[in-house]
Amino acid sequence: MKNWFTVLIALFFSFALYAQNETEIASSGFSILNWSVLIVFLLGTTLIGELVKNKDKGLDAFFKGGNKLPWWAVSLSLIATKTSVATFIAVPAFIFSMNGNLTYVQMTIGFALGNILFVFVLLKEYYEEGIFSPYEFIQNRLGVKISQLARTFFMIGATMSQGVRLLGTALVLSVITGQSTVVCIVIIALFAVIWSYIGGITTVVWTDAIQFVIFIFGALFAVFYAVGDIPGGFGEMMAIADKKAKLVLWDLSLDPHKTYTLWVGILGCTFFEFGSNAVDQVVTQRALCCKNLKEARKAVAFSVIGVVTTWLMAIVGIGLVAYYDINPLSDLVSESISSEPDRIFPYYVVNELPNGISGLIIAAMFAAGISTLDSALTALSQTSVMGIGTLVFPKLKTMEENKIVKISKRAIIVWGFILALLAFTFSFFQDGGLLALGFKVPGYAYGTLIGIAFLALIRKGKFVGVLIGAMITIIVIALMHREGISFFWWFPVGALVVMITALLHWSLTNKKELEQ
């Protein structure tokens, strides 16, 4: 472990000193004090991760924490995992943008309902079968082929969405230092890999819990200063926002092309959140680490409070609108923000907030970003090694658990490289902002996954029918994408297409078998 710290300290201090000598617009306000806060956060969290890691060896300890983790720590980890850096930088950026307003907050209704749906629909089934992942549940109910199809869709959807989240965190570091996006992606991916590598899910859960505390305080500080920087305070801030039509909250439109409406929040976003909890191993893995079903239900239900972070950052977005209405951006900065709107909040933090406080809020953004990324790495490792890996390399089934854990750790490194590469690729496709991109990229996969999960619940579905349904779903979603249908509708529509197709195939093949 000492070797890890020697490398990390040398790397980060070299990076900090080099960044201080750069001349760029956005990093001039990030002082040595701010760097100290950020470095203490990153290295301190790494040390804590080493101290709290599960000393037991074996797959159950590495991937489920031996089912010894307290529900409240799991709940905080769930919130941290789902509260990505998109919440911190993309929500304020959306409100600050030309046509932005508060309508995104309607999505928090679905975020809450999706958690409740998972608690009462699938969580009990998962615990009764003692599984490591939802794909084992699918395998037990529908067979190996369908479970492998589900794993494939998960890995595609997860790598795409996590690549976006890694990019979002890299943009924060890029604004601070003026360094290239590539360098920033590498730094963040490195810490995420190390935290996942140290002690598996136990380290991830405890570091996530710590990071939740950091980013919730960061959000509160951001709100305090965003309001405090406006002459006239909260009232003047709201008056300016109202003048700019930023306070629109409810949208009852039935137009499916509109991204954020009440109906999208209640239906589309509920399916999205249910899928995140029930069939996305990045999140589901947390819920399976509790001592029993009762503890798991408390963990998932309590995680609903995570929506508070979205509300807080929406207020920050309104504060940015008012502040830069009173203190207009320079032409040079304004042009930069227009090309990459997600840079606005990091720019404000670095250039307008007091030293130390800006370091704390930047650390909060890192906490949100890396907590999601390290969770993804453990989930992708488990799915690729224990799922697809056992089919490609049958020897894994009889190999000693300690050796499989070592292979899983190597897989974490490989997935870290893949996510870094994807993040770099996505840096060229930010026209709609990170908020939209983060929801769009998994849209092609998660609708299918949700449909398969429901089929497993009712124990109906054959591989051919599910495969045909998955292919039709991709075509349907591609058409919806082309027609500009809100991406949140992709999830329920995808699930319904898979289920209807698979059930029709099930009915027809069973009928033929009876006739023969």
Tab-separated table of N, CA, C and O in Angstrom, residues 45-104:
chain	number	residue	atom	x	y	z
A	45	THR	N	-9.083	9.613	1.239
A	45	THR	CA	-10.082	8.603	0.899
A	45	THR	C	-9.414	7.289	0.510
A	45	THR	O	-9.903	6.203	0.848
A	46	THR	N	-8.291	7.385	-0.193
A	46	THR	CA	-7.552	6.173	-0.556
A	46	THR	C	-7.066	5.437	0.689
A	46	THR	O	-7.164	4.203	0.790
A	47	LEU	N	-6.556	6.201	1.662
A	47	LEU	CA	-6.088	5.588	2.912
A	47	LEU	C	-7.239	4.929	3.663
A	47	LEU	O	-7.115	3.799	4.145
A	48	ILE	N	-8.376	5.626	3.744
A	48	ILE	CA	-9.546	5.057	4.427
A	48	ILE	C	-10.007	3.783	3.728
A	48	ILE	O	-10.369	2.793	4.364
A	49	GLY	N	-9.960	3.790	2.391
A	49	GLY	CA	-10.329	2.602	1.629
A	49	GLY	C	-9.476	1.407	1.978
A	49	GLY	O	-9.961	0.271	2.061
A	50	GLU	N	-8.200	1.657	2.218
A	50	GLU	CA	-7.294	0.570	2.617
A	50	GLU	C	-7.615	0.089	4.032
A	50	GLU	O	-7.605	-1.113	4.308
A	51	LEU	N	-7.960	1.007	4.919
A	51	LEU	CA	-8.205	0.651	6.312
A	51	LEU	C	-9.497	-0.134	6.508
A	51	LEU	O	-9.587	-0.990	7.385
A	52	VAL	N	-10.514	0.185	5.695
A	52	VAL	CA	-11.825	-0.449	5.910
A	52	VAL	C	-12.053	-1.663	5.021
A	52	VAL	O	-13.110	-2.293	5.101
A	53	LYS	N	-11.095	-2.012	4.195
A	53	LYS	CA	-11.324	-3.104	3.254
A	53	LYS	C	-11.598	-4.409	3.996
A	53	LYS	O	-11.131	-4.627	5.123
A	54	ASN	N	-12.376	-5.268	3.347
A	54	ASN	CA	-12.719	-6.562	3.930
A	54	ASN	C	-11.473	-7.443	3.969
A	54	ASN	O	-10.852	-7.707	2.945
A	55	LYS	N	-11.101	-7.878	5.177
A	55	LYS	CA	-9.889	-8.703	5.320
A	55	LYS	C	-10.121	-10.145	4.876
A	55	LYS	O	-9.179	-10.894	4.658
A	56	ASP	N	-11.397	-10.531	4.756
A	56	ASP	CA	-11.697	-11.886	4.281
A	56	ASP	C	-11.354	-11.994	2.804
A	56	ASP	O	-11.400	-11.006	2.066
A	57	LYS	N	-11.044	-13.195	2.373
A	57	LYS	CA	-10.730	-13.413	0.963
A	57	LYS	C	-11.809	-14.268	0.326
A	57	LYS	O	-12.518	-14.998	0.991
A	58	GLY	N	-11.899	-14.177	-0.959
A	58	GLY	CA	-12.912	-14.949	-1.664
A	58	GLY	C	-13.888	-14.053	-2.406
A	58	GLY	O	-13.929	-12.835	-2.210
A	59	LEU	N	-14.681	-14.670	-3.269
A	59	LEU	CA	-15.601	-13.921	-4.121
A	59	LEU	C	-16.698	-13.225	-3.333
A	59	LEU	O	-17.064	-12.090	-3.619
A	60	ASP	N	-17.238	-13.912	-2.328
A	60	ASP	CA	-18.320	-13.326	-1.554
A	60	ASP	C	-17.845	-12.062	-0.842
A	60	ASP	O	-18.575	-11.066	-0.778
A	61	ALA	N	-16.644	-12.085	-0.331
A	61	ALA	CA	-16.088	-10.912	0.359
A	61	ALA	C	-15.793	-9.791	-0.624
A	61	ALA	O	-16.079	-8.613	-0.356
A	62	PHE	N	-15.234	-10.128	-1.798
A	62	PHE	CA	-14.817	-9.107	-2.760
A	62	PHE	C	-16.011	-8.448	-3.446
A	62	PHE	O	-16.011	-7.235	-3.674
A	63	PHE	N	-17.039	-9.239	-3.783
A	63	PHE	CA	-18.163	-8.706	-4.555
A	63	PHE	C	-19.428	-8.408	-3.738
A	63	PHE	O	-20.294	-7.668	-4.182
A	64	LYS	N	-19.556	-8.977	-2.537
A	64	LYS	CA	-20.752	-8.733	-1.719
A	64	LYS	C	-20.429	-8.285	-0.300
A	64	LYS	O	-21.333	-8.123	0.526
A	65	GLY	N	-19.152	-8.099	-0.011
A	65	GLY	CA	-18.757	-7.664	1.319
A	65	GLY	C	-19.099	-8.661	2.399
A	65	GLY	O	-19.205	-8.301	3.574
A	66	GLY	N	-19.291	-9.926	2.011
A	66	GLY	CA	-19.661	-10.950	2.978
A	66	GLY	C	-21.031	-10.729	3.583
A	66	GLY	O	-21.361	-11.305	4.621
A	67	ASN	N	-21.845	-9.881	2.937
A	67	ASN	CA	-23.178	-9.517	3.450
A	67	ASN	C	-23.103	-9.019	4.896
A	67	ASN	O	-23.965	-9.295	5.727
A	68	LYS	N	-22.065	-8.225	5.178
A	68	LYS	CA	-21.867	-7.707	6.529
A	68	LYS	C	-21.988	-6.188	6.605
A	68	LYS	O	-21.795	-5.603	7.669
A	69	LEU	N	-22.286	-5.555	5.496
A	69	LEU	CA	-22.297	-4.091	5.470
A	69	LEU	C	-23.600	-3.542	6.059
A	69	LEU	O	-24.679	-4.037	5.736
A	70	PRO	N	-23.541	-2.513	6.911
A	70	PRO	CA	-24.747	-1.938	7.501
A	70	PRO	C	-25.602	-1.240	6.451
A	70	PRO	O	-25.072	-0.670	5.482
A	71	TRP	N	-26.911	-1.261	6.659
A	71	TRP	CA	-27.830	-0.735	5.643
A	71	TRP	C	-27.599	0.746	5.359
A	71	TRP	O	-27.717	1.187	4.220
A	72	TRP	N	-27.266	1.529	6.403
A	72	TRP	CA	-27.117	2.972	6.196
A	72	TRP	C	-25.892	3.294	5.331
A	72	TRP	O	-25.924	4.236	4.532
A	73	ALA	N	-24.817	2.498	5.496
A	73	ALA	CA	-23.642	2.709	4.647
A	73	ALA	C	-23.962	2.328	3.201
A	73	ALA	O	-23.557	3.018	2.256
A	74	VAL	N	-24.693	1.229	3.028
A	74	VAL	CA	-25.109	0.815	1.689
A	74	VAL	C	-26.005	1.877	1.059
A	74	VAL	O	-25.879	2.204	-0.127
A	75	SER	N	-26.902	2.456	1.855
A	75	SER	CA	-27.805	3.477	1.344
A	75	SER	C	-27.038	4.715	0.881
A	75	SER	O	-27.303	5.253	-0.200
A	76	LEU	N	-26.083	5.157	1.693
A	76	LEU	CA	-25.271	6.310	1.298
A	76	LEU	C	-24.460	5.993	0.046
A	76	LEU	O	-24.274	6.854	-0.823
A	77	SER	N	-23.992	4.743	-0.062
A	77	SER	CA	-23.265	4.336	-1.259
A	77	SER	C	-24.178	4.352	-2.484
A	77	SER	O	-23.762	4.744	-3.576
A	78	LEU	N	-25.420	3.909	-2.304
A	78	LEU	CA	-26.391	3.947	-3.404
A	78	LEU	C	-26.606	5.376	-3.888
A	78	LEU	O	-26.637	5.651	-5.094
A	79	ILE	N	-26.761	6.297	-2.935
A	79	ILE	CA	-26.970	7.695	-3.305
A	79	ILE	C	-25.747	8.224	-4.043
A	79	ILE	O	-25.863	8.880	-5.084
A	80	ALA	N	-24.561	7.934	-3.498
A	80	ALA	CA	-23.331	8.415	-4.116
A	80	ALA	C	-23.154	7.849	-5.519
A	80	ALA	O	-22.713	8.539	-6.435
A	81	THR	N	-23.507	6.575	-5.686
A	81	THR	CA	-23.372	5.931	-6.991
A	81	THR	C	-24.296	6.563	-8.022
A	81	THR	O	-23.913	6.777	-9.173
A	82	LYS	N	-25.527	6.867	-7.597
A	82	LYS	CA	-26.508	7.411	-8.540
A	82	LYS	C	-26.396	8.924	-8.705
A	82	LYS	O	-26.872	9.479	-9.688
A	83	THR	N	-25.767	9.590	-7.725
A	83	THR	CA	-25.562	11.035	-7.834
A	83	THR	C	-24.228	11.265	-8.521
A	83	THR	O	-23.207	11.469	-7.875
A	84	SER	N	-24.238	11.199	-9.821
A	84	SER	CA	-22.997	11.329	-10.570
A	84	SER	C	-22.609	12.805	-10.668
A	84	SER	O	-23.321	13.705	-10.232
A	85	VAL	N	-21.447	13.029	-11.269
A	85	VAL	CA	-20.996	14.403	-11.462
A	85	VAL	C	-21.963	15.180	-12.347
A	85	VAL	O	-21.994	16.409	-12.319
A	86	ALA	N	-22.794	14.463	-13.129
A	86	ALA	CA	-23.791	15.140	-13.960
A	86	ALA	C	-24.731	15.974	-13.100
A	86	ALA	O	-25.170	17.055	-13.514
A	87	THR	N	-25.051	15.489	-11.900
A	87	THR	CA	-25.914	16.249	-11.013
A	87	THR	C	-25.247	17.556	-10.620
A	87	THR	O	-25.888	18.613	-10.566
A	88	PHE	N	-23.941	17.499	-10.355
A	88	PHE	CA	-23.226	18.675	-9.878
A	88	PHE	C	-22.955	19.706	-10.960
A	88	PHE	O	-23.014	20.908	-10.698
A	89	ILE	N	-22.619	19.272	-12.148
A	89	ILE	CA	-22.263	20.258	-13.164
A	89	ILE	C	-23.300	20.386	-14.277
A	89	ILE	O	-23.467	21.462	-14.844
A	90	ALA	N	-24.024	19.291	-14.587
A	90	ALA	CA	-24.956	19.344	-15.720
A	90	ALA	C	-26.298	19.956	-15.349
A	90	ALA	O	-26.937	20.598	-16.180
A	91	VAL	N	-26.763	19.756	-14.105
A	91	VAL	CA	-28.044	20.371	-13.708
A	91	VAL	C	-27.923	21.894	-13.687
A	91	VAL	O	-28.751	22.590	-14.295
A	92	PRO	N	-26.906	22.480	-13.015
A	92	PRO	CA	-26.753	23.941	-13.107
A	92	PRO	C	-26.540	24.422	-14.540
A	92	PRO	O	-27.047	25.476	-14.928
A	93	ALA	N	-25.785	23.635	-15.337
A	93	ALA	CA	-25.524	24.027	-16.722
A	93	ALA	C	-26.810	24.039	-17.535
A	93	ALA	O	-27.024	24.931	-18.368
A	94	PHE	N	-27.695	23.052	-17.300
A	94	PHE	CA	-28.963	23.008	-18.033
A	94	PHE	C	-29.811	24.235	-17.708
A	94	PHE	O	-30.384	24.863	-18.602
A	95	ILE	N	-29.897	24.598	-16.443
A	95	ILE	CA	-30.703	25.757	-16.041
A	95	ILE	C	-30.071	27.042	-16.567
A	95	ILE	O	-30.773	27.962	-16.997
A	96	PHE	N	-28.752	27.111	-16.581
A	96	PHE	CA	-28.048	28.302	-17.054
A	96	PHE	C	-28.157	28.468	-18.565
A	96	PHE	O	-28.102	29.589	-19.069
A	97	SER	N	-28.319	27.368	-19.286
A	97	SER	CA	-28.358	27.422	-20.755
A	97	SER	C	-29.519	28.280	-21.254
A	97	SER	O	-30.452	28.595	-20.514
A	98	MET	N	-29.479	28.635	-22.519
A	98	MET	CA	-30.419	29.596	-23.083
A	98	MET	C	-31.880	29.235	-22.834
A	98	MET	O	-32.690	30.078	-22.446
A	99	ASN	N	-32.244	27.966	-23.036
A	99	ASN	CA	-33.643	27.554	-22.882
A	99	ASN	C	-33.880	26.748	-21.604
A	99	ASN	O	-34.898	26.082	-21.464
A	100	GLY	N	-32.948	26.806	-20.680
A	100	GLY	CA	-33.063	26.011	-19.469
A	100	GLY	C	-34.022	26.588	-18.442
A	100	GLY	O	-34.277	27.795	-18.406
A	101	ASN	N	-34.573	25.709	-17.590
A	101	ASN	CA	-35.451	26.114	-16.488
A	101	ASN	C	-35.492	24.972	-15.465
A	101	ASN	O	-34.657	24.068	-15.512
A	102	LEU	N	-36.478	24.999	-14.574
A	102	LEU	CA	-36.544	24.015	-13.492
A	102	LEU	C	-37.279	22.723	-13.865
A	102	LEU	O	-37.495	21.878	-12.992
A	103	THR	N	-37.674	22.561	-15.107
A	103	THR	CA	-38.487	21.394	-15.457
A	103	THR	C	-37.769	20.070	-15.222
A	103	THR	O	-38.412	19.041	-15.030
A	104	TYR	N	-36.443	20.083	-15.219
A	104	TYR	CA	-35.723	18.842	-14.945
A	104	TYR	C	-36.048	18.289	-13.558
A	104	TYR	O	-36.012	17.075	-13.338
